[in-house]
Tab-separated table of C-alpha atoms and ligand atoms in Angstrom:
chain	number	residue	atom	x	y	z
A	330	UNK	CA	-17.311	-71.883	-236.743
A	331	UNK	CA	-14.267	-70.602	-234.857
A	332	UNK	CA	-12.078	-70.329	-237.935
A	333	UNK	CA	-14.693	-68.580	-240.101
A	334	UNK	CA	-14.450	-64.909	-241.025
A	335	UNK	CA	-17.630	-63.045	-241.897
A	336	UNK	CA	-18.309	-59.529	-243.143
A	337	UNK	CA	-21.699	-57.958	-242.439
A	338	UNK	CA	-22.333	-54.624	-244.145
A	339	UNK	CA	-24.525	-52.057	-242.360
A	340	UNK	CA	-24.129	-53.951	-239.077
A	341	UNK	CA	-24.494	-50.974	-236.728
A	342	UNK	CA	-28.279	-51.326	-236.463
A	343	UNK	CA	-31.363	-53.169	-237.674
A	344	UNK	CA	-31.161	-56.568	-239.343
A	345	UNK	CA	-27.403	-56.230	-239.931
A	346	UNK	CA	-26.667	-55.756	-236.226
A	347	UNK	CA	-28.812	-58.759	-235.288
A	348	UNK	CA	-27.077	-60.829	-237.992
A	349	UNK	CA	-23.633	-59.795	-236.698
A	350	UNK	CA	-24.741	-60.813	-233.199
A	351	UNK	CA	-25.937	-64.203	-234.479
A	352	UNK	CA	-22.677	-64.917	-236.320
A	353	UNK	CA	-20.595	-63.811	-233.323
A	354	UNK	CA	-22.699	-66.082	-231.090
A	355	UNK	CA	-21.834	-68.942	-233.474
A	356	UNK	CA	-18.148	-68.240	-232.800
A	357	UNK	CA	-17.161	-66.559	-236.059
A	358	UNK	CA	-14.803	-63.647	-236.461
A	359	UNK	CA	-17.151	-60.838	-237.508
A	360	UNK	CA	-16.229	-57.660	-239.369
A	361	UNK	CA	-18.920	-55.007	-239.050
A	362	UNK	CA	-18.537	-52.915	-242.217
A	363	UNK	CA	-20.226	-49.616	-241.399
A	364	UNK	CA	-20.188	-45.947	-242.388
A	365	UNK	CA	-21.302	-44.638	-238.978
A	366	UNK	CA	-18.326	-45.549	-236.804
A	367	UNK	CA	-19.753	-44.116	-233.576
A	368	UNK	CA	-22.893	-46.241	-233.544
A	369	UNK	CA	-20.948	-49.182	-235.024
A	370	UNK	CA	-18.495	-49.169	-232.098
A	371	UNK	CA	-21.347	-49.050	-229.586
A	372	UNK	CA	-23.070	-51.947	-231.383
A	373	UNK	CA	-19.789	-53.855	-231.515
A	374	UNK	CA	-19.212	-53.519	-227.742
A	375	UNK	CA	-22.776	-54.646	-227.121
A	376	UNK	CA	-22.308	-57.730	-229.326
A	377	UNK	CA	-18.999	-58.631	-227.661
A	378	UNK	CA	-20.527	-58.358	-224.204
A	379	UNK	CA	-23.652	-60.343	-225.206
A	380	UNK	CA	-21.822	-63.153	-226.997
A	381	UNK	CA	-18.503	-63.142	-225.126
A	382	UNK	CA	-16.842	-63.404	-228.510
A	383	UNK	CA	-13.965	-60.881	-228.620
A	384	UNK	CA	-13.388	-61.389	-232.359
A	385	UNK	CA	-15.823	-58.738	-233.515
A	386	UNK	CA	-14.446	-55.574	-235.097
A	387	UNK	CA	-15.631	-52.464	-236.873
A	388	UNK	CA	-14.254	-51.335	-240.208
A	389	UNK	CA	-15.168	-48.215	-242.138
A	390	UNK	CA	-17.281	-48.706	-245.275
A	391	UNK	CA	-19.576	-46.344	-247.128
A	392	UNK	CA	-20.999	-48.670	-249.714
A	393	UNK	CA	-22.322	-45.821	-251.854
A	394	UNK	CA	-18.746	-44.725	-252.585
A	395	UNK	CA	-16.390	-46.550	-254.902
A	396	UNK	CA	-13.355	-45.070	-253.146
A	397	UNK	CA	-14.604	-46.150	-249.733
A	398	UNK	CA	-15.187	-49.696	-251.040
A	399	UNK	CA	-11.668	-49.785	-252.475
A	400	UNK	CA	-10.167	-48.570	-249.169
A	401	UNK	CA	-12.221	-51.067	-247.201
A	402	UNK	CA	-11.066	-53.965	-249.387
A	403	UNK	CA	-7.442	-52.874	-249.063
A	404	UNK	CA	-7.776	-52.616	-245.275
A	405	UNK	CA	-9.527	-55.962	-245.076
A	406	UNK	CA	-6.765	-57.565	-247.125
A	407	UNK	CA	-4.130	-56.256	-244.716
A	408	UNK	CA	-5.998	-57.136	-241.523
A	409	UNK	CA	-7.594	-60.493	-242.396
A	410	UNK	CA	-6.646	-61.512	-245.943
A	411	UNK	CA	-9.248	-64.284	-246.137
A	412	UNK	CA	-13.027	-64.523	-246.097
A	413	UNK	CA	-15.721	-67.189	-245.673
A	414	UNK	CA	-19.022	-65.338	-245.452
A	415	UNK	CA	-20.253	-62.066	-246.929
A	416	UNK	CA	-23.627	-60.656	-245.862
A	417	UNK	CA	-24.628	-57.823	-248.192
A	418	UNK	CA	-27.094	-56.157	-245.849
A	419	UNK	CA	-26.435	-52.363	-246.011
A	420	UNK	CA	-29.276	-50.606	-247.748
A	421	UNK	CA	-31.480	-47.549	-247.981
A	422	UNK	CA	-34.991	-46.756	-249.126
A	423	UNK	CA	-34.668	-43.024	-249.519
A	424	UNK	CA	-36.672	-40.164	-251.013
A	425	UNK	CA	-33.492	-38.085	-251.181
A	426	UNK	CA	-32.881	-37.021	-254.786
A	427	UNK	CA	-29.221	-36.168	-254.311
A	428	UNK	CA	-26.971	-38.507	-256.240
A	429	UNK	CA	-24.190	-40.520	-254.616
A	430	UNK	CA	-20.581	-39.329	-254.862
A	431	UNK	CA	-20.284	-41.598	-257.888
A	432	UNK	CA	-23.320	-39.972	-259.503
A	433	UNK	CA	-25.921	-42.706	-259.039
A	434	UNK	CA	-29.514	-42.413	-257.886
A	435	UNK	CA	-29.033	-43.098	-254.124
A	436	UNK	CA	-31.151	-46.274	-253.782
A	437	UNK	CA	-29.575	-47.864	-256.848
A	438	UNK	CA	-26.062	-46.576	-256.082
A	439	UNK	CA	-26.157	-47.907	-252.507
A	440	UNK	CA	-28.220	-51.079	-252.720
A	441	UNK	CA	-27.081	-52.426	-256.062
A	442	UNK	CA	-23.947	-50.734	-257.384
A	443	UNK	CA	-22.202	-50.810	-253.984
A	444	UNK	CA	-23.171	-54.435	-253.395
A	445	UNK	CA	-21.892	-55.439	-256.822
A	446	UNK	CA	-18.563	-53.596	-256.499
A	447	UNK	CA	-17.878	-54.827	-252.975
A	448	UNK	CA	-18.738	-58.448	-253.764
A	449	UNK	CA	-16.607	-58.574	-256.892
A	450	UNK	CA	-13.601	-57.080	-255.130
A	451	UNK	CA	-13.918	-59.476	-252.207
A	452	UNK	CA	-14.143	-62.624	-254.346
A	453	UNK	CA	-10.359	-63.214	-254.360
A	454	UNK	CA	-10.371	-63.482	-250.560
A	455	UNK	CA	-12.727	-66.431	-250.364
A	456	UNK	CA	-10.591	-69.300	-249.177
A	457	UNK	CA	-9.513	-71.840	-251.760
A	458	UNK	CA	-10.232	-75.024	-249.867
A	459	UNK	CA	-13.141	-73.889	-247.758
A	460	UNK	CA	-16.676	-73.227	-248.903
A	461	UNK	CA	-17.812	-69.627	-249.143
A	462	UNK	CA	-21.230	-68.085	-248.750
A	463	UNK	CA	-22.620	-64.830	-250.081
A	464	UNK	CA	-26.034	-63.746	-248.827
A	465	UNK	CA	-27.763	-60.761	-250.400
A	466	UNK	CA	-30.632	-58.911	-248.768
A	467	UNK	CA	-33.420	-58.219	-251.210
A	468	UNK	CA	-37.117	-57.410	-250.944
A	469	UNK	CA	-40.211	-59.108	-252.321
A	470	UNK	CA	-41.090	-55.811	-253.957
A	471	UNK	CA	-38.486	-56.672	-256.597
A	472	UNK	CA	-41.619	-57.556	-258.569
A	473	UNK	CA	-42.273	-53.877	-259.273
A	474	UNK	CA	-38.603	-53.320	-260.134
A	475	UNK	CA	-38.683	-53.489	-263.943
A	476	UNK	CA	-36.018	-51.163	-265.294
A	477	UNK	CA	-34.407	-49.726	-268.418
A	478	UNK	CA	-30.687	-48.948	-268.447
A	479	UNK	CA	-31.215	-45.561	-270.069
A	480	UNK	CA	-33.583	-44.506	-267.267
A	481	UNK	CA	-31.274	-45.364	-264.361
A	482	UNK	CA	-31.330	-41.811	-263.012
A	483	UNK	CA	-35.074	-41.289	-263.429
A	484	UNK	CA	-36.405	-43.740	-260.870
A	485	UNK	CA	-37.342	-42.290	-257.492
A	486	UNK	CA	-37.768	-43.482	-253.911
A	487	UNK	CA	-39.843	-46.675	-253.628
A	488	UNK	CA	-39.601	-47.444	-257.342
A	489	UNK	CA	-35.825	-46.918	-257.291
A	490	UNK	CA	-35.637	-49.132	-254.187
A	491	UNK	CA	-37.586	-51.881	-255.997
A	492	UNK	CA	-35.330	-51.535	-259.061
A	493	UNK	CA	-32.219	-51.799	-256.874
A	494	UNK	CA	-33.502	-54.955	-255.169
A	495	UNK	CA	-34.504	-56.538	-258.479
A	496	UNK	CA	-30.978	-55.834	-259.715
A	497	UNK	CA	-29.524	-57.519	-256.613
A	498	UNK	CA	-31.742	-60.539	-257.298
A	499	UNK	CA	-30.557	-60.757	-260.924
A	500	UNK	CA	-26.948	-60.360	-259.749
A	501	UNK	CA	-27.470	-63.173	-257.201
A	502	UNK	CA	-28.736	-65.543	-259.896
A	503	UNK	CA	-26.000	-64.629	-262.378
A	504	UNK	CA	-23.140	-64.808	-259.880
A	505	UNK	CA	-24.417	-68.136	-258.505
A	506	UNK	CA	-24.367	-69.502	-262.046
A	507	UNK	CA	-20.883	-68.149	-262.798
A	508	UNK	CA	-19.505	-69.471	-259.497
A	509	UNK	CA	-21.054	-72.931	-259.919
A	510	UNK	CA	-18.565	-75.614	-258.764
A	511	UNK	CA	-16.315	-72.983	-257.174
A	512	UNK	CA	-17.486	-73.815	-253.630
A	513	UNK	CA	-19.044	-70.382	-253.152
A	514	UNK	CA	-22.820	-70.254	-252.812
A	515	UNK	CA	-24.805	-67.102	-253.545
A	516	UNK	CA	-28.369	-66.694	-252.274
A	517	UNK	CA	-30.912	-63.907	-251.779
A	518	UNK	CA	-33.173	-63.375	-248.772
A	519	UNK	CA	-36.283	-61.245	-248.270
A	520	UNK	CA	-36.327	-60.987	-244.455
A	521	UNK	CA	-40.055	-60.148	-244.151
A	522	UNK	CA	-41.439	-56.739	-243.195
A	523	UNK	CA	-39.181	-55.973	-240.273
A	524	UNK	CA	-39.586	-53.226	-237.643
A	525	UNK	CA	-36.476	-51.155	-238.455
A	526	UNK	CA	-35.811	-47.549	-239.414
A	527	UNK	CA	-35.838	-48.340	-243.133
A	528	UNK	CA	-39.632	-48.498	-242.833
A	529	UNK	CA	-39.795	-44.804	-241.931
A	530	UNK	CA	-39.432	-41.821	-244.218
A	531	UNK	CA	-39.178	-38.863	-241.805
A	532	UNK	CA	-42.439	-37.552	-243.294
A	533	UNK	CA	-45.884	-36.984	-241.753
A	534	UNK	CA	-47.144	-40.426	-242.787
A	535	UNK	CA	-44.606	-42.085	-240.459
A	536	UNK	CA	-47.286	-41.686	-237.743
A	537	UNK	CA	-49.714	-43.744	-239.800
A	538	UNK	CA	-47.075	-46.414	-240.422
A	539	UNK	CA	-46.278	-46.516	-236.709
A	540	UNK	CA	-49.882	-46.644	-235.509
A	541	UNK	CA	-51.570	-48.797	-238.106
A	542	UNK	CA	-48.966	-50.923	-239.857
A	543	UNK	CA	-46.084	-51.453	-237.444
A	544	UNK	CA	-47.965	-53.924	-235.174
A	545	UNK	CA	-47.885	-56.291	-238.155
A	546	UNK	CA	-44.129	-55.973	-238.664
A	547	UNK	CA	-41.824	-58.699	-237.386
A	548	UNK	CA	-38.876	-58.000	-235.082
A	549	UNK	CA	-35.206	-58.044	-236.107
A	550	UNK	CA	-34.582	-61.433	-234.472
A	551	UNK	CA	-37.129	-63.027	-236.779
A	552	UNK	CA	-35.945	-60.977	-239.769
A	553	UNK	CA	-32.340	-62.113	-239.328
A	554	UNK	CA	-33.200	-65.770	-238.665
A	555	UNK	CA	-32.845	-67.103	-242.206
A	556	UNK	CA	-29.708	-65.047	-242.904
A	557	UNK	CA	-28.005	-66.467	-239.819
A	558	UNK	CA	-29.219	-69.943	-240.722
A	559	UNK	CA	-27.822	-69.739	-244.263
A	560	UNK	CA	-24.503	-68.455	-242.920
A	561	UNK	CA	-24.090	-71.056	-240.198
A	562	UNK	CA	-25.977	-74.219	-241.200
A	563	UNK	CA	-23.982	-77.172	-242.450
A	564	UNK	CA	-26.256	-77.989	-245.345
A	565	UNK	CA	-26.257	-74.448	-246.744
A	566	UNK	CA	-23.553	-75.444	-249.212
A	567	UNK	CA	-26.120	-77.377	-251.174
A	568	UNK	CA	-28.110	-74.353	-252.224
A	569	UNK	CA	-27.028	-71.573	-254.512
A	570	UNK	CA	-28.935	-69.182	-256.749
A	571	UNK	CA	-31.970	-69.499	-254.479
A	572	UNK	CA	-34.406	-66.810	-253.346
A	573	UNK	CA	-35.779	-67.176	-249.822
A	574	UNK	CA	-38.894	-65.359	-248.684
A	575	UNK	CA	-38.161	-65.392	-244.959
A	576	UNK	CA	-37.420	-69.067	-244.317
A	577	UNK	CA	-39.252	-70.375	-247.376
A	578	UNK	CA	-37.514	-71.153	-250.648
A	579	UNK	CA	-39.449	-69.350	-253.388
A	580	UNK	CA	-39.575	-69.943	-257.105
A	581	UNK	CA	-38.794	-66.874	-259.194
A	582	UNK	CA	-41.366	-66.488	-261.973
A	583	UNK	CA	-39.713	-66.986	-265.374
A	584	UNK	CA	-40.652	-63.473	-266.470
A	585	UNK	CA	-38.376	-62.089	-263.715
A	586	UNK	CA	-35.483	-64.349	-264.573
A	587	UNK	CA	-34.586	-63.325	-268.100
A	588	UNK	CA	-31.119	-64.557	-269.065
A	589	UNK	CA	-30.888	-61.659	-271.512
A	590	UNK	CA	-31.520	-59.063	-268.799
A	591	UNK	CA	-29.101	-60.815	-266.447
A	592	UNK	CA	-26.396	-60.727	-269.101
A	593	UNK	CA	-27.083	-57.062	-269.878
A	594	UNK	CA	-26.911	-56.119	-266.196
A	595	UNK	CA	-23.679	-58.098	-265.819
A	596	UNK	CA	-22.155	-56.274	-268.764
A	597	UNK	CA	-23.319	-52.888	-267.485
A	598	UNK	CA	-22.022	-53.579	-263.968
A	599	UNK	CA	-18.725	-54.980	-265.229
A	600	UNK	CA	-18.047	-51.715	-266.991
A	601	UNK	CA	-18.091	-50.073	-263.542
A	602	UNK	CA	-15.206	-52.311	-262.547
A	603	UNK	CA	-13.016	-51.261	-265.438
A	604	UNK	CA	-10.282	-49.814	-263.265
A	605	UNK	CA	-10.553	-52.635	-260.737
A	606	UNK	CA	-8.668	-55.954	-260.826
A	607	UNK	CA	-10.114	-57.834	-263.755
A	608	UNK	CA	-13.268	-59.597	-262.754
A	609	UNK	CA	-13.209	-62.205	-265.488
A	610	UNK	CA	-9.780	-63.339	-264.351
A	611	UNK	CA	-11.036	-63.642	-260.773
A	612	UNK	CA	-13.967	-65.729	-261.883
A	613	UNK	CA	-11.763	-67.988	-263.984
A	614	UNK	CA	-9.425	-68.481	-261.028
A	615	UNK	CA	-12.385	-69.394	-258.845
A	616	UNK	CA	-13.749	-71.848	-261.391
A	617	UNK	CA	-10.353	-73.613	-261.593
A	618	UNK	CA	-10.165	-74.159	-257.815
B	1193	LIG	N1	-36.865	-53.863	-242.777
B	1193	LIG	C1	-37.511	-54.497	-243.743
B	1193	LIG	O1	-38.732	-54.708	-243.683
B	1193	LIG	C2	-36.778	-54.998	-244.961
B	1193	LIG	C3	-37.501	-55.700	-245.940
B	1193	LIG	C4	-36.829	-56.175	-247.057
B	1193	LIG	C5	-35.462	-55.970	-247.190
B	1193	LIG	N2	-34.782	-55.279	-246.228
B	1193	LIG	C6	-33.352	-55.056	-246.425
B	1193	LIG	O2	-32.642	-55.390	-245.258
B	1193	LIG	C7	-31.425	-54.634	-245.213
B	1193	LIG	C8	-31.248	-54.044	-243.824
B	1193	LIG	O3	-32.273	-53.099	-243.605
B	1193	LIG	P1	-32.876	-52.758	-242.166
B	1193	LIG	O4	-34.319	-53.064	-242.237
B	1193	LIG	O5	-32.077	-53.364	-241.098
B	1193	LIG	O6	-32.745	-51.171	-242.202
B	1193	LIG	P2	-31.969	-50.119	-241.266
B	1193	LIG	O7	-32.257	-50.390	-239.836
B	1193	LIG	O8	-32.292	-48.801	-241.840
B	1193	LIG	O9	-30.432	-50.483	-241.516
B	1193	LIG	C9	-29.795	-50.162	-242.721
B	1193	LIG	C10	-28.314	-50.343	-242.496
B	1193	LIG	O10	-27.644	-50.072	-243.740
B	1193	LIG	C11	-26.620	-49.122	-243.464
B	1193	LIG	N3	-26.294	-48.303	-244.631
B	1193	LIG	C12	-27.115	-47.535	-245.361
B	1193	LIG	N4	-26.409	-46.878	-246.312
B	1193	LIG	C13	-25.112	-47.256	-246.148
B	1193	LIG	C14	-23.905	-46.903	-246.789
B	1193	LIG	N5	-23.885	-46.036	-247.807
B	1193	LIG	N6	-22.750	-47.476	-246.386
B	1193	LIG	C15	-22.754	-48.356	-245.340
B	1193	LIG	N7	-23.851	-48.693	-244.666
B	1193	LIG	C16	-25.032	-48.154	-245.070
B	1193	LIG	C17	-27.169	-48.266	-242.347
B	1193	LIG	O11	-26.092	-47.542	-241.745
B	1193	LIG	P3	-26.272	-46.034	-241.160
B	1193	LIG	O12	-26.628	-46.197	-239.720
B	1193	LIG	O13	-24.929	-45.424	-241.373
B	1193	LIG	O14	-27.361	-45.379	-241.947
B	1193	LIG	C18	-27.759	-49.357	-241.465
B	1193	LIG	O15	-26.768	-49.978	-240.708
B	1193	LIG	C19	-31.526	-53.600	-246.333
B	1193	LIG	O16	-30.777	-54.032	-247.444
B	1193	LIG	C20	-33.012	-53.602	-246.678
B	1193	LIG	O17	-33.255	-53.210	-248.006
B	1193	LIG	C21	-35.407	-54.791	-245.108
């Protein structure tokens, strides 16, 4: 794994931090793509001292901002220029109604739009002759994530979170299909109900969650297990376009895997890339390799 370069978004805490630790322990070069640089640097030092792998670094990324994504990609190009593994982990489940700087509902703008834009702009850096892996964090509540494009700004909190994760699932399936035979696998993982701060809302009912529900949550080590496995295991190349519920491969009911909806979401998302390097060209290049 010593020659592999991995990016983990939102790696300063929670599942992302544990995943970064796991990949560093496997000997990879790990880029922790985080918006909170103070806690990211502390987490980075901790990971280096735990794993004795000095090739772990922090880079600035606010995934809810198009400009920040563009700057991150530019920086990454200059510092590393090649990529093997992308873990799209950064995410929120927020009640905050304020839109992102790019005018999206915050759950959708962070969890889906940011993931889409970052992934598409990083595709050219996946190495030609080496296999690549993209792992997207989703949630099993995607099943309540039905959405309409004209209502994108109307969804709130938990519903918006579910919509965003359903979108990431559809994106995973579509990208896996489009990258078939390119050597890049794309899979989605629901990590389980993990004891992290995303489970809390900073409202009075946090006490109830803490007292009654949290004993049933799993810890980050267990939550990150399948992500680390997919990123490091030799046989992972054989699977793409698969949804894992923790470590189990799960079938996606046909009603959630509409080719029409996938195509519509692809078209909608592609329009967001209009001023970016042309995605279709990137995909064609990948397919040729
Ligand atoms: N915990 C669960 O039970 C569960 C279940 C299903 C899926 N998931 C998914 O697992 C992923 C990780 O969640 P977690 O449980 O580890 O939650 P967490 O502890 O709250 O961690 C979320 C991470 O995402 C980062 N992040 C949020 N917005 C960002 C932005 N705009 N730019 C860059 N980084 C950003 C956070 O950074 P800051 O410190 O800067 O906020 C933090 O590092 C999420 O995608 C979540 O939806 C979690």
